[in-house]
């Protein structure tokens, strides 16, 4: 599946999708289960999302956390949620993407 700016997403990395977003496992995960939520249309920055897409993004964040909580063993103790908005903020891809990163007590010194 082609996702704007990202390489073709291998089918085994795709967890879910709809007309507007795709949820994929990160190709270079920081932790087991690290996922990206990516708009299926070309969108560079958060403010480029339509208001309806911003609402759907929140729904997909909740879905992804629930999915990871049900499928990872052990279940995560928490999550890092976020995105880098613009090159000055560390955005390295020219396509908006939101990170959902499972975390565990004591996994960072």
Coordinates of N, CA, C and O in Angstrom, one line a residue:
X1 N 0.8 -1.2 0.0 CA 0.0 0.0 0.0 C 0.9 1.2 0.0 O 1.8 1.3 0.8
X2 N 0.6 2.2 -0.9 CA 1.4 3.4 -0.9 C 0.8 4.4 0.1 O -0.4 4.6 0.2
X3 N 1.7 5.0 0.9 CA 1.3 6.1 1.8 C 2.1 7.3 1.4 O 3.4 7.1 1.2
X4 N 1.5 8.5 1.3 CA 2.3 9.6 0.8 C 3.7 9.8 1.5 O 3.7 9.7 2.7
X5 N 4.7 10.0 0.8 CA 6.1 10.2 1.2 C 6.8 9.0 1.8 O 7.9 8.8 1.7
X6 N 6.0 8.1 2.5 CA 6.6 6.9 3.1 C 6.8 5.9 2.0 O 6.1 5.9 0.9
X7 N 7.7 4.9 2.2 CA 7.8 3.8 1.2 C 6.5 3.0 1.2 O 5.7 3.2 2.0
X8 N 6.4 2.1 0.3 CA 5.3 1.2 0.2 C 5.2 0.5 1.6 O 6.3 0.0 2.1
X9 N 4.1 0.5 2.2 CA 3.9 -0.2 3.4 C 3.7 -1.7 3.1 O 2.7 -2.0 2.4
X10 N 4.5 -2.5 3.7 CA 4.3 -4.0 3.5 C 3.0 -4.4 4.2 O 2.7 -3.9 5.2
X11 N 2.3 -5.3 3.5 CA 1.0 -5.7 4.1 C 1.0 -6.2 5.5 O 0.1 -5.9 6.3
X12 N 2.1 -6.8 5.9 CA 2.2 -7.3 7.3 C 2.4 -6.2 8.3 O 2.2 -6.4 9.5
X13 N 2.8 -5.0 7.9 CA 2.9 -3.8 8.8 C 1.6 -3.1 9.0 O 1.4 -2.3 9.9
X14 N 0.6 -3.3 8.1 CA -0.7 -2.6 8.2 C -1.6 -3.3 9.3 O -1.9 -4.4 9.2
X15 N -2.0 -2.5 10.2 CA -2.9 -3.0 11.3 C -4.3 -2.6 11.0 O -5.2 -3.4 11.3
X16 N -4.6 -1.5 10.4 CA -6.0 -1.0 10.2 C -5.9 0.2 9.2 O -4.9 0.8 9.1
X17 N -7.0 0.4 8.6 CA -7.1 1.6 7.7 C -8.6 1.9 7.4 O -9.5 1.0 7.5
X18 N -8.8 3.1 7.0 CA -10.1 3.5 6.5 C -9.8 4.4 5.3 O -8.7 4.5 4.8
X19 N -10.8 5.1 4.9 CA -10.7 6.0 3.8 C -9.7 7.2 4.0 O -9.1 7.7 3.1
X20 N -9.5 7.5 5.3 CA -8.7 8.7 5.6 C -7.3 8.4 6.2 O -6.4 9.2 6.0
X21 N -7.2 7.3 7.0 CA -5.9 7.0 7.7 C -5.5 5.6 7.5 O -6.4 4.7 7.3
X22 N -4.3 5.3 7.8 CA -3.7 4.0 7.9 C -2.9 3.9 9.1 O -2.2 4.8 9.5
X23 N -3.0 2.8 9.9 CA -2.2 2.5 11.1 C -1.3 1.4 10.7 O -1.7 0.3 10.3
X24 N 0.0 1.7 10.8 CA 1.1 0.7 10.5 C 2.1 0.6 11.6 O 2.3 1.6 12.4
X25 N 2.7 -0.5 11.7 CA 3.8 -0.7 12.6 C 5.0 0.1 12.0 O 5.3 0.1 10.8
X26 N 5.7 0.8 12.9 CA 6.9 1.6 12.5 C 7.9 0.7 12.0 O 8.2 -0.4 12.5
X27 N 8.6 1.1 10.9 CA 9.6 0.3 10.3 C 10.9 0.2 11.2 O 11.6 -0.7 11.1
X28 N 11.1 1.3 12.0 CA 12.2 1.4 12.9 C 11.7 1.7 14.3 O 11.9 2.8 14.8
X29 N 11.1 0.7 14.9 CA 10.4 0.9 16.2 C 11.3 1.3 17.3 O 12.4 0.7 17.5
X30 N 10.9 2.2 18.2 CA 11.6 2.5 19.4 C 11.3 1.5 20.5 O 12.2 1.2 21.3
X31 N 10.1 0.9 20.5 CA 9.8 -0.2 21.4 C 8.9 -1.2 20.6 O 8.3 -0.8 19.5
X32 N 8.7 -2.4 21.1 CA 7.8 -3.3 20.4 C 6.4 -2.8 20.3 O 5.9 -2.3 21.3
X33 N 5.8 -2.8 19.1 CA 4.5 -2.3 19.0 C 4.4 -0.9 18.5 O 3.3 -0.4 18.2
X34 N 5.5 -0.2 18.4 CA 5.5 1.2 18.0 C 4.8 1.4 16.6 O 5.1 0.7 15.7
X35 N 3.8 2.2 16.6 CA 2.9 2.4 15.4 C 2.9 3.8 15.0 O 3.1 4.8 15.7
X36 N 2.5 4.0 13.7 CA 2.3 5.3 13.1 C 0.9 5.4 12.6 O 0.4 4.4 12.0
X37 N 0.3 6.5 12.7 CA -1.0 6.8 12.1 C -0.8 7.8 11.1 O -0.3 8.9 11.4
X38 N -1.1 7.5 9.8 CA -0.7 8.4 8.7 C -1.9 8.7 7.9 O -2.7 7.8 7.5
X39 N -2.2 10.0 7.5 CA -3.2 10.3 6.6 C -3.0 9.7 5.2 O -1.8 9.6 4.8
X40 N -4.0 9.3 4.6 CA -3.9 8.6 3.3 C -3.8 9.7 2.1 O -3.6 9.3 1.0
X41 N -3.9 10.9 2.5 CA -3.7 12.0 1.5 C -2.5 12.8 1.9 O -2.0 12.7 3.0
X42 N -1.9 13.4 0.9 CA -0.6 14.2 1.2 C -1.0 15.4 2.2 O -1.7 16.2 1.9
X43 N -0.4 15.3 3.4 CA -0.6 16.3 4.4 C 0.8 16.5 5.1 O 1.3 15.5 5.7
X44 N 1.4 17.7 5.1 CA 2.7 17.8 5.6 C 2.7 18.1 7.1 O 3.4 17.6 7.9
X45 N 1.8 19.0 7.5 CA 1.7 19.5 8.9 C 0.4 19.2 9.5 O -0.6 19.1 8.9
X46 N 0.4 19.2 10.9 CA -0.9 19.0 11.6 C -2.0 20.0 11.2 O -3.1 19.6 11.0
X47 N -1.6 21.3 11.0 CA -2.6 22.3 10.7 C -3.1 22.1 9.3 O -4.2 22.7 8.9
X48 N -2.5 21.2 8.5 CA -3.0 20.9 7.2 C -4.2 19.9 7.2 O -4.9 19.7 6.2
X49 N -4.4 19.2 8.3 CA -5.5 18.3 8.5 C -6.8 19.1 8.5 O -6.9 20.2 9.1
X50 N -7.8 18.6 7.9 CA -9.2 19.2 8.0 C -9.7 18.9 9.5 O -9.3 18.0 10.1
X51 N -10.6 19.8 9.9 CA -11.1 19.6 11.3 C -11.7 18.1 11.5 O -11.5 17.5 12.5
X52 N -12.4 17.6 10.5 CA -12.9 16.3 10.6 C -11.8 15.2 10.7 O -12.0 14.2 11.4
X53 N -10.7 15.5 10.0 CA -9.6 14.5 10.1 C -8.9 14.6 11.4 O -8.5 13.5 11.9
X54 N -8.9 15.7 12.0 CA -8.3 15.8 13.4 C -9.1 15.0 14.4 O -8.6 14.3 15.2
X55 N -10.5 15.0 14.2 CA -11.3 14.2 15.1 C -11.1 12.7 14.8 O -11.0 11.9 15.8
X56 N -11.0 12.4 13.6 CA -10.7 11.0 13.2 C -9.4 10.5 13.8 O -9.2 9.3 14.2
X57 N -8.4 11.4 13.7 CA -7.1 11.0 14.3 C -7.2 10.7 15.7 O -6.6 9.7 16.2
X58 N -7.9 11.4 16.5 CA -8.1 11.1 17.9 C -8.8 9.7 18.1 O -8.4 8.9 18.9
X59 N -9.7 9.4 17.2 CA -10.4 8.1 17.3 C -9.3 7.0 17.0 O -9.3 6.0 17.7
X60 N -8.5 7.2 16.0 CA -7.5 6.2 15.6 C -6.4 6.1 16.7 O -5.9 5.0 17.0
X61 N -6.1 7.2 17.4 CA -5.2 7.1 18.6 C -5.7 6.1 19.6 O -5.1 5.2 20.1
X62 N -7.0 6.3 19.9 CA -7.7 5.5 20.9 C -7.7 4.0 20.5 O -7.5 3.1 21.2
X63 N -8.1 3.8 19.2 CA -8.1 2.5 18.7 C -6.7 1.8 18.8 O -6.7 0.6 19.2
X64 N -5.7 2.5 18.4 CA -4.3 1.9 18.4 C -3.9 1.6 19.8 O -3.4 0.5 20.0
X65 N -4.1 2.5 20.8 CA -3.8 2.2 22.2 C -4.6 0.9 22.6 O -4.0 0.0 23.3
X66 N -5.8 0.8 22.3 CA -6.6 -0.3 22.7 C -6.1 -1.6 22.1 O -6.0 -2.6 22.7
X67 N -5.8 -1.5 20.8 CA -5.3 -2.7 20.1 C -4.0 -3.2 20.7 O -3.8 -4.4 21.0
X68 N -3.1 -2.3 20.9 CA -1.8 -2.6 21.5 C -2.0 -3.2 22.9 O -1.3 -4.1 23.3
X69 N -2.9 -2.6 23.7 CA -3.1 -3.1 25.0 C -3.7 -4.5 25.1 O -3.4 -5.2 26.0
X70 N -4.4 -4.8 24.0 CA -5.0 -6.2 24.0 C -4.0 -7.2 23.4 O -4.2 -8.4 23.7
X71 N -3.1 -6.8 22.5 CA -2.3 -7.7 21.8 C -0.9 -7.9 22.3 O -0.2 -8.9 22.0
X72 N -0.3 -6.9 22.9 CA 1.1 -7.0 23.4 C 1.1 -7.7 24.7 O 0.2 -7.5 25.6
X73 N 2.1 -8.6 24.9 CA 2.3 -9.3 26.2 C 3.7 -9.1 26.6 O 4.6 -9.5 25.9
X74 N 3.9 -8.5 27.8 CA 2.8 -7.9 28.6 C 2.2 -6.7 28.0 O 2.8 -6.1 27.2
X75 N 1.0 -6.3 28.5 CA 0.4 -5.1 28.1 C 1.2 -3.9 28.5 O 1.9 -3.9 29.6
X76 N 1.3 -2.8 27.7 CA 2.0 -1.6 28.1 C 1.5 -1.0 29.3 O 0.3 -1.1 29.6
X77 N 2.4 -0.4 30.1 CA 2.0 0.4 31.3 C 1.6 1.8 30.9 O 1.0 2.5 31.7
X78 N 2.0 2.3 29.7 CA 1.7 3.6 29.3 C 2.1 3.8 27.8 O 2.5 2.8 27.2
X79 N 1.9 5.0 27.3 CA 2.2 5.3 25.9 C 2.9 6.6 25.8 O 2.5 7.6 26.5
X80 N 3.8 6.8 24.9 CA 4.2 8.1 24.4 C 3.4 8.3 23.1 O 3.3 7.5 22.2
X81 N 2.7 9.5 23.1 CA 1.8 9.9 22.0 C 2.3 11.2 21.4 O 2.5 12.1 22.2
X82 N 2.5 11.3 20.1 CA 2.9 12.6 19.6 C 3.4 12.6 18.2 O 3.5 11.6 17.5
X83 N 3.8 13.8 17.8 CA 4.4 14.1 16.5 C 5.3 15.2 16.5 O 5.2 16.1 17.4
X84 N 6.2 15.3 15.5 CA 7.1 16.4 15.3 C 6.5 17.2 14.2 O 6.3 16.7 13.1
X85 N 6.1 18.5 14.4 CA 5.4 19.3 13.5 C 6.3 20.4 12.9 O 6.5 21.4 13.4
X86 N 6.9 20.0 11.7 CA 7.8 20.9 11.0 C 9.2 20.5 11.2 O 9.6 19.9 12.2
X87 N 10.0 20.9 10.2 CA 11.5 20.6 10.2 C 12.2 21.1 11.5 O 13.0 20.4 12.1
X88 N 11.8 22.3 11.9 CA 12.5 22.9 13.1 C 12.1 22.1 14.4 O 12.9 22.1 15.3
X89 N 11.0 21.3 14.3 CA 10.6 20.5 15.5 C 11.1 19.0 15.3 O 10.7 18.2 16.1
X90 N 11.9 18.8 14.3 CA 12.5 17.4 14.1 C 11.7 16.5 13.2 O 12.0 15.3 13.1
X91 N 10.7 17.1 12.4 CA 10.0 16.3 11.5 C 11.0 16.0 10.3 O 11.5 16.9 9.7
X92 N 11.2 14.7 10.1 CA 12.1 14.3 9.0 C 11.5 13.8 7.8 O 12.1 13.6 6.7
X93 N 10.2 13.5 7.8 CA 9.4 13.1 6.6 C 8.5 14.2 6.2 O 7.9 14.8 7.1
X94 N 8.3 14.4 4.9 CA 7.4 15.4 4.5 C 5.9 15.0 4.4 O 5.2 15.4 3.6
X95 N 5.5 14.2 5.4 CA 4.1 13.7 5.5 C 3.8 13.7 7.0 O 4.6 13.1 7.8
X96 N 2.7 14.3 7.4 CA 2.3 14.2 8.8 C 2.2 12.7 9.2 O 1.6 11.9 8.5
X97 N 2.6 12.4 10.4 CA 2.4 11.1 11.0 C 2.5 11.2 12.5 O 3.2 12.0 13.0
X98 N 1.6 10.4 13.1 CA 1.5 10.4 14.6 C 2.0 9.1 15.2 O 1.6 8.0 14.7
X99 N 2.8 9.2 16.2 CA 3.4 8.1 16.8 C 2.6 7.6 18.0 O 2.2 8.4 18.9
X100 N 2.5 6.3 18.1 CA 1.9 5.7 19.3 C 3.0 4.7 19.8 O 3.2 3.7 19.1
X101 N 3.6 5.0 20.9 CA 4.8 4.2 21.3 C 4.5 3.5 22.7 O 4.4 4.3 23.7
X102 N 4.3 2.2 22.7 CA 4.1 1.5 24.0 C 5.3 1.7 25.0 O 6.5 1.7 24.5
X103 N 5.0 1.9 26.3 CA 6.1 2.1 27.3 C 5.8 1.2 28.5 O 4.7 0.8 28.7
X104 N 6.9 0.8 29.1 CA 6.8 0.0 30.3 C 7.6 0.6 31.5 O 8.6 1.2 31.3
X105 N 7.1 0.4 32.7 CA 7.8 0.9 33.9 C 9.2 0.4 33.8 O 9.5 -0.8 33.6
X106 N 10.2 1.3 34.0 CA 11.6 0.9 34.0 C 12.3 0.7 32.7 O 13.4 0.3 32.7
X107 N 11.6 1.0 31.6 CA 12.2 0.7 30.3 C 13.2 1.8 29.9 O 13.9 1.6 28.9
X108 N 13.2 2.9 30.6 CA 14.2 3.9 30.4 C 14.9 4.3 31.7 O 14.2 4.5 32.7
X109 N 16.2 4.2 31.7 CA 16.9 4.5 33.0 C 16.6 5.9 33.5 O 16.4 6.8 32.8

